[in-house]
């Protein structure tokens, strides 16, 4: 049950990837029951990758915005240890950014995996028609999971400096 909770806490990308993998396994191999348990493996792999490479993924997908926000915070605070010197409320907002960025990274990676694999699964199951359906599902996954998560990650990175601006403007 702990795996299901971790998947749920990791955001919609993890949930959709698990459901997609389970449905794909069911459609390709409906008989063996033990294969259904394998539907969590891609999600666990994506969660592990997002956990281990979180900073790199954030820098890749929101690096420019995050760098601008960090530079603005350093100008406001005047030193590099802005997290440690910030109030507990500001630290909580930065921690919230980290948690949400982790979820967005999982959604980005899950969307990419779904977008890359659905055409092949569709072709395997239904030939050219299945390939077309797979491409449509892949485009939807790209739009709903990957593109929106990248936009949200960039918005979060832009907004990371707002609490510092608000705090130091009033002093």
PDB file of C-alpha atoms in Angstrom:
ATOM      1  CA  UNK A   1       0.000   0.000   0.000  1.00  0.00           C
ATOM      2  CA  UNK A   2       2.939   2.316   0.599  1.00  0.00           C
ATOM      3  CA  UNK A   3       3.828   2.276  -3.111  1.00  0.00           C
ATOM      4  CA  UNK A   4       0.305   3.380  -4.035  1.00  0.00           C
ATOM      5  CA  UNK A   5       0.523   6.244  -1.535  1.00  0.00           C
ATOM      6  CA  UNK A   6       3.887   7.366  -2.893  1.00  0.00           C
ATOM      7  CA  UNK A   7       2.572   7.252  -6.447  1.00  0.00           C
ATOM      8  CA  UNK A   8      -0.495   9.291  -5.458  1.00  0.00           C
ATOM      9  CA  UNK A   9       1.667  11.823  -3.586  1.00  0.00           C
ATOM     10  CA  UNK A  10       3.914  12.179  -6.629  1.00  0.00           C
ATOM     11  CA  UNK A  11       1.194  13.855  -8.651  1.00  0.00           C
ATOM     12  CA  UNK A  12      -0.985  13.202 -11.651  1.00  0.00           C
ATOM     13  CA  UNK A  13       1.901  12.267 -13.910  1.00  0.00           C
ATOM     14  CA  UNK A  14       2.739   9.266 -11.735  1.00  0.00           C
ATOM     15  CA  UNK A  15      -0.912   8.242 -11.516  1.00  0.00           C
ATOM     16  CA  UNK A  16      -1.459   8.502 -15.285  1.00  0.00           C
ATOM     17  CA  UNK A  17       1.753   6.616 -16.050  1.00  0.00           C
ATOM     18  CA  UNK A  18       0.716   3.783 -13.729  1.00  0.00           C
ATOM     19  CA  UNK A  19      -2.787   3.602 -15.203  1.00  0.00           C
ATOM     20  CA  UNK A  20      -1.437   3.804 -18.760  1.00  0.00           C
ATOM     21  CA  UNK A  21       1.062   1.014 -18.104  1.00  0.00           C
ATOM     22  CA  UNK A  22      -1.613  -1.151 -16.477  1.00  0.00           C
ATOM     23  CA  UNK A  23      -4.018  -0.659 -19.385  1.00  0.00           C
ATOM     24  CA  UNK A  24      -1.265  -1.321 -21.947  1.00  0.00           C
ATOM     25  CA  UNK A  25      -0.276  -4.545 -20.174  1.00  0.00           C
ATOM     26  CA  UNK A  26      -3.927  -5.608 -19.988  1.00  0.00           C
ATOM     27  CA  UNK A  27      -4.442  -4.979 -23.704  1.00  0.00           C
ATOM     28  CA  UNK A  28      -1.205  -6.657 -24.795  1.00  0.00           C
ATOM     29  CA  UNK A  29      -1.229  -9.593 -22.358  1.00  0.00           C
ATOM     30  CA  UNK A  30      -4.620 -10.022 -20.627  1.00  0.00           C
ATOM     31  CA  UNK A  31      -3.973 -13.524 -19.248  1.00  0.00           C
ATOM     32  CA  UNK A  32      -1.060 -13.546 -16.755  1.00  0.00           C
ATOM     33  CA  UNK A  33      -2.123 -11.789 -13.576  1.00  0.00           C
ATOM     34  CA  UNK A  34       1.430 -11.272 -12.299  1.00  0.00           C
ATOM     35  CA  UNK A  35       2.160  -8.927 -15.217  1.00  0.00           C
ATOM     36  CA  UNK A  36      -0.366  -6.423 -13.837  1.00  0.00           C
ATOM     37  CA  UNK A  37       1.904  -5.831 -10.857  1.00  0.00           C
ATOM     38  CA  UNK A  38       4.629  -4.705 -13.251  1.00  0.00           C
ATOM     39  CA  UNK A  39       2.574  -1.624 -14.138  1.00  0.00           C
ATOM     40  CA  UNK A  40       4.165   0.262 -11.244  1.00  0.00           C
ATOM     41  CA  UNK A  41       7.742  -0.326 -12.449  1.00  0.00           C
ATOM     42  CA  UNK A  42       7.914   2.550 -14.980  1.00  0.00           C
ATOM     43  CA  UNK A  43       6.405   4.893 -12.397  1.00  0.00           C
ATOM     44  CA  UNK A  44       8.868   3.808  -9.722  1.00  0.00           C
ATOM     45  CA  UNK A  45      11.718   4.298 -12.192  1.00  0.00           C
ATOM     46  CA  UNK A  46      10.474   7.810 -13.091  1.00  0.00           C
ATOM     47  CA  UNK A  47      10.030   8.682  -9.412  1.00  0.00           C
ATOM     48  CA  UNK A  48      13.553   7.468  -8.643  1.00  0.00           C
ATOM     49  CA  UNK A  49      14.987   9.410 -11.572  1.00  0.00           C
ATOM     50  CA  UNK A  50      13.104  12.569 -10.573  1.00  0.00           C
ATOM     51  CA  UNK A  51      14.296  12.182  -6.981  1.00  0.00           C
ATOM     52  CA  UNK A  52      17.940  11.606  -7.867  1.00  0.00           C
ATOM     53  CA  UNK A  53      18.121  14.195 -10.645  1.00  0.00           C
ATOM     54  CA  UNK A  54      15.636  16.771  -9.316  1.00  0.00           C
ATOM     55  CA  UNK A  55      18.010  19.735  -9.447  1.00  0.00           C
ATOM     56  CA  UNK A  56      19.258  18.868 -12.927  1.00  0.00           C
ATOM     57  CA  UNK A  57      15.721  18.450 -14.229  1.00  0.00           C
ATOM     58  CA  UNK A  58      14.633  21.754 -12.686  1.00  0.00           C
ATOM     59  CA  UNK A  59      17.652  23.489 -14.198  1.00  0.00           C
ATOM     60  CA  UNK A  60      16.947  21.908 -17.583  1.00  0.00           C
ATOM     61  CA  UNK A  61      13.233  22.737 -17.731  1.00  0.00           C
ATOM     62  CA  UNK A  62      13.178  26.002 -15.719  1.00  0.00           C
ATOM     63  CA  UNK A  63      16.840  26.969 -15.545  1.00  0.00           C
ATOM     64  CA  UNK A  64      16.535  30.441 -17.025  1.00  0.00           C
ATOM     65  CA  UNK A  65      13.606  31.490 -14.866  1.00  0.00           C
ATOM     66  CA  UNK A  66      15.092  29.891 -11.771  1.00  0.00           C
ATOM     67  CA  UNK A  67      18.425  31.623 -12.354  1.00  0.00           C
ATOM     68  CA  UNK A  68      16.702  34.994 -12.748  1.00  0.00           C
ATOM     69  CA  UNK A  69      14.728  34.460  -9.539  1.00  0.00           C
ATOM     70  CA  UNK A  70      17.837  33.351  -7.666  1.00  0.00           C
ATOM     71  CA  UNK A  71      19.775  36.379  -8.893  1.00  0.00           C
ATOM     72  CA  UNK A  72      16.941  38.659  -7.803  1.00  0.00           C
ATOM     73  CA  UNK A  73      16.861  37.039  -4.353  1.00  0.00           C
ATOM     74  CA  UNK A  74      20.625  37.471  -4.009  1.00  0.00           C
ATOM     75  CA  UNK A  75      20.309  41.156  -4.935  1.00  0.00           C
ATOM     76  CA  UNK A  76      17.547  41.587  -2.356  1.00  0.00           C
ATOM     77  CA  UNK A  77      19.197  39.699   0.481  1.00  0.00           C
ATOM     78  CA  UNK A  78      22.801  40.557  -0.322  1.00  0.00           C
ATOM     79  CA  UNK A  79      24.203  37.103   0.430  1.00  0.00           C
ATOM     80  CA  UNK A  80      24.171  33.533  -0.820  1.00  0.00           C
ATOM     81  CA  UNK A  81      22.599  31.858   2.204  1.00  0.00           C
ATOM     82  CA  UNK A  82      19.170  33.365   1.597  1.00  0.00           C
ATOM     83  CA  UNK A  83      17.374  30.146   2.519  1.00  0.00           C
ATOM     84  CA  UNK A  84      18.999  29.825   5.930  1.00  0.00           C
ATOM     85  CA  UNK A  85      18.512  33.489   6.779  1.00  0.00           C
ATOM     86  CA  UNK A  86      14.881  33.566   5.631  1.00  0.00           C
ATOM     87  CA  UNK A  87      11.916  33.369   7.937  1.00  0.00           C
ATOM     88  CA  UNK A  88      10.207  30.045   8.540  1.00  0.00           C
ATOM     89  CA  UNK A  89       7.328  31.097   6.275  1.00  0.00           C
ATOM     90  CA  UNK A  90       9.715  31.826   3.403  1.00  0.00           C
ATOM     91  CA  UNK A  91      11.551  28.554   3.987  1.00  0.00           C
ATOM     92  CA  UNK A  92       8.208  26.739   3.843  1.00  0.00           C
ATOM     93  CA  UNK A  93       7.420  28.401   0.495  1.00  0.00           C
ATOM     94  CA  UNK A  94      10.793  27.350  -0.906  1.00  0.00           C
ATOM     95  CA  UNK A  95      10.213  23.802   0.369  1.00  0.00           C
ATOM     96  CA  UNK A  96       6.773  23.870  -1.274  1.00  0.00           C
ATOM     97  CA  UNK A  97       8.452  24.900  -4.537  1.00  0.00           C
ATOM     98  CA  UNK A  98      10.825  21.928  -4.249  1.00  0.00           C
ATOM     99  CA  UNK A  99       7.950  19.503  -3.608  1.00  0.00           C
ATOM    100  CA  UNK A 100       5.863  20.853  -6.470  1.00  0.00           C
ATOM    101  CA  UNK A 101       8.873  20.923  -8.793  1.00  0.00           C
ATOM    102  CA  UNK A 102       9.453  17.238  -8.014  1.00  0.00           C
ATOM    103  CA  UNK A 103       5.835  16.494  -8.971  1.00  0.00           C
ATOM    104  CA  UNK A 104       6.150  18.551 -12.165  1.00  0.00           C
ATOM    105  CA  UNK A 105       9.352  16.717 -13.104  1.00  0.00           C
ATOM    106  CA  UNK A 106       7.523  13.404 -12.722  1.00  0.00           C
ATOM    107  CA  UNK A 107       4.656  14.688 -14.887  1.00  0.00           C
ATOM    108  CA  UNK A 108       7.094  15.876 -17.559  1.00  0.00           C
ATOM    109  CA  UNK A 109       8.898  12.537 -17.680  1.00  0.00           C
ATOM    110  CA  UNK A 110       5.656  10.535 -17.541  1.00  0.00           C
ATOM    111  CA  UNK A 111       4.192  12.572 -20.389  1.00  0.00           C
ATOM    112  CA  UNK A 112       7.286  11.966 -22.484  1.00  0.00           C
ATOM    113  CA  UNK A 113       7.203   8.225 -21.828  1.00  0.00           C
ATOM    114  CA  UNK A 114       3.505   7.984 -22.659  1.00  0.00           C
ATOM    115  CA  UNK A 115       3.948  10.117 -25.795  1.00  0.00           C
ATOM    116  CA  UNK A 116       6.852   7.994 -27.017  1.00  0.00           C
ATOM    117  CA  UNK A 117       5.291   4.592 -26.350  1.00  0.00           C
ATOM    118  CA  UNK A 118       1.612   5.014 -27.300  1.00  0.00           C
ATOM    119  CA  UNK A 119       2.216   4.960 -31.062  1.00  0.00           C
ATOM    120  CA  UNK A 120       4.078   1.641 -30.753  1.00  0.00           C
ATOM    121  CA  UNK A 121       1.459   0.085 -28.477  1.00  0.00           C
ATOM    122  CA  UNK A 122      -1.276   1.382 -30.771  1.00  0.00           C
ATOM    123  CA  UNK A 123       0.416  -0.049 -33.855  1.00  0.00           C
ATOM    124  CA  UNK A 124       0.933  -3.401 -32.116  1.00  0.00           C
ATOM    125  CA  UNK A 125      -2.709  -3.587 -31.119  1.00  0.00           C
ATOM    126  CA  UNK A 126      -4.467  -2.103 -34.152  1.00  0.00           C
ATOM    127  CA  UNK A 127      -2.114  -1.578 -37.054  1.00  0.00           C
ATOM    128  CA  UNK A 128      -2.288   1.770 -38.813  1.00  0.00           C
ATOM    129  CA  UNK A 129      -5.537   2.759 -37.119  1.00  0.00           C
ATOM    130  CA  UNK A 130      -4.006   1.937 -33.717  1.00  0.00           C
ATOM    131  CA  UNK A 131      -0.944   3.974 -34.654  1.00  0.00           C
ATOM    132  CA  UNK A 132      -3.192   6.966 -35.335  1.00  0.00           C
ATOM    133  CA  UNK A 133      -4.969   6.532 -31.997  1.00  0.00           C
ATOM    134  CA  UNK A 134      -1.592   6.163 -30.293  1.00  0.00           C
ATOM    135  CA  UNK A 135      -0.344   9.373 -31.886  1.00  0.00           C
ATOM    136  CA  UNK A 136      -3.441  11.247 -30.691  1.00  0.00           C
ATOM    137  CA  UNK A 137      -2.997   9.893 -27.154  1.00  0.00           C
ATOM    138  CA  UNK A 138       0.699  10.774 -27.330  1.00  0.00           C
ATOM    139  CA  UNK A 139      -0.085  14.341 -28.369  1.00  0.00           C
ATOM    140  CA  UNK A 140      -2.609  14.654 -25.549  1.00  0.00           C
ATOM    141  CA  UNK A 141      -0.052  13.352 -23.047  1.00  0.00           C
ATOM    142  CA  UNK A 142       2.504  15.807 -24.370  1.00  0.00           C
ATOM    143  CA  UNK A 143       0.068  18.699 -24.055  1.00  0.00           C
ATOM    144  CA  UNK A 144      -1.585  17.799 -20.760  1.00  0.00           C
ATOM    145  CA  UNK A 145       1.361  16.406 -18.842  1.00  0.00           C
ATOM    146  CA  UNK A 146       4.630  17.584 -20.355  1.00  0.00           C
ATOM    147  CA  UNK A 147       3.905  21.021 -21.801  1.00  0.00           C
ATOM    148  CA  UNK A 148       1.656  22.199 -18.975  1.00  0.00           C
ATOM    149  CA  UNK A 149       4.099  20.934 -16.355  1.00  0.00           C
ATOM    150  CA  UNK A 150       6.979  22.780 -18.001  1.00  0.00           C
ATOM    151  CA  UNK A 151       4.899  25.964 -18.051  1.00  0.00           C
ATOM    152  CA  UNK A 152       3.912  25.479 -14.402  1.00  0.00           C
ATOM    153  CA  UNK A 153       7.505  24.768 -13.413  1.00  0.00           C
ATOM    154  CA  UNK A 154       8.623  27.990 -15.076  1.00  0.00           C
ATOM    155  CA  UNK A 155       5.806  29.897 -13.348  1.00  0.00           C
ATOM    156  CA  UNK A 156       6.840  28.432 -10.004  1.00  0.00           C
ATOM    157  CA  UNK A 157      10.449  29.405 -10.671  1.00  0.00           C
ATOM    158  CA  UNK A 158       9.403  32.976 -11.511  1.00  0.00           C
ATOM    159  CA  UNK A 159       7.337  33.240  -8.352  1.00  0.00           C
ATOM    160  CA  UNK A 160      10.031  31.919  -6.030  1.00  0.00           C
ATOM    161  CA  UNK A 161      11.427  35.416  -5.498  1.00  0.00           C
ATOM    162  CA  UNK A 162       8.057  37.020  -4.629  1.00  0.00           C
ATOM    163  CA  UNK A 163       8.174  36.247  -0.876  1.00  0.00           C
ATOM    164  CA  UNK A 164      11.656  37.755  -0.627  1.00  0.00           C
ATOM    165  CA  UNK A 165      10.592  40.861  -2.501  1.00  0.00           C
ATOM    166  CA  UNK A 166       7.551  41.290  -0.261  1.00  0.00           C
ATOM    167  CA  UNK A 167       9.580  40.771   2.923  1.00  0.00           C
ATOM    168  CA  UNK A 168      12.493  43.047   2.087  1.00  0.00           C
ATOM    169  CA  UNK A 169      10.423  45.827   0.481  1.00  0.00           C
ATOM    170  CA  UNK A 170       8.734  46.466   3.816  1.00  0.00           C
ATOM    171  CA  UNK A 171      11.988  46.858   5.751  1.00  0.00           C
TER     172      UNK A 171
END
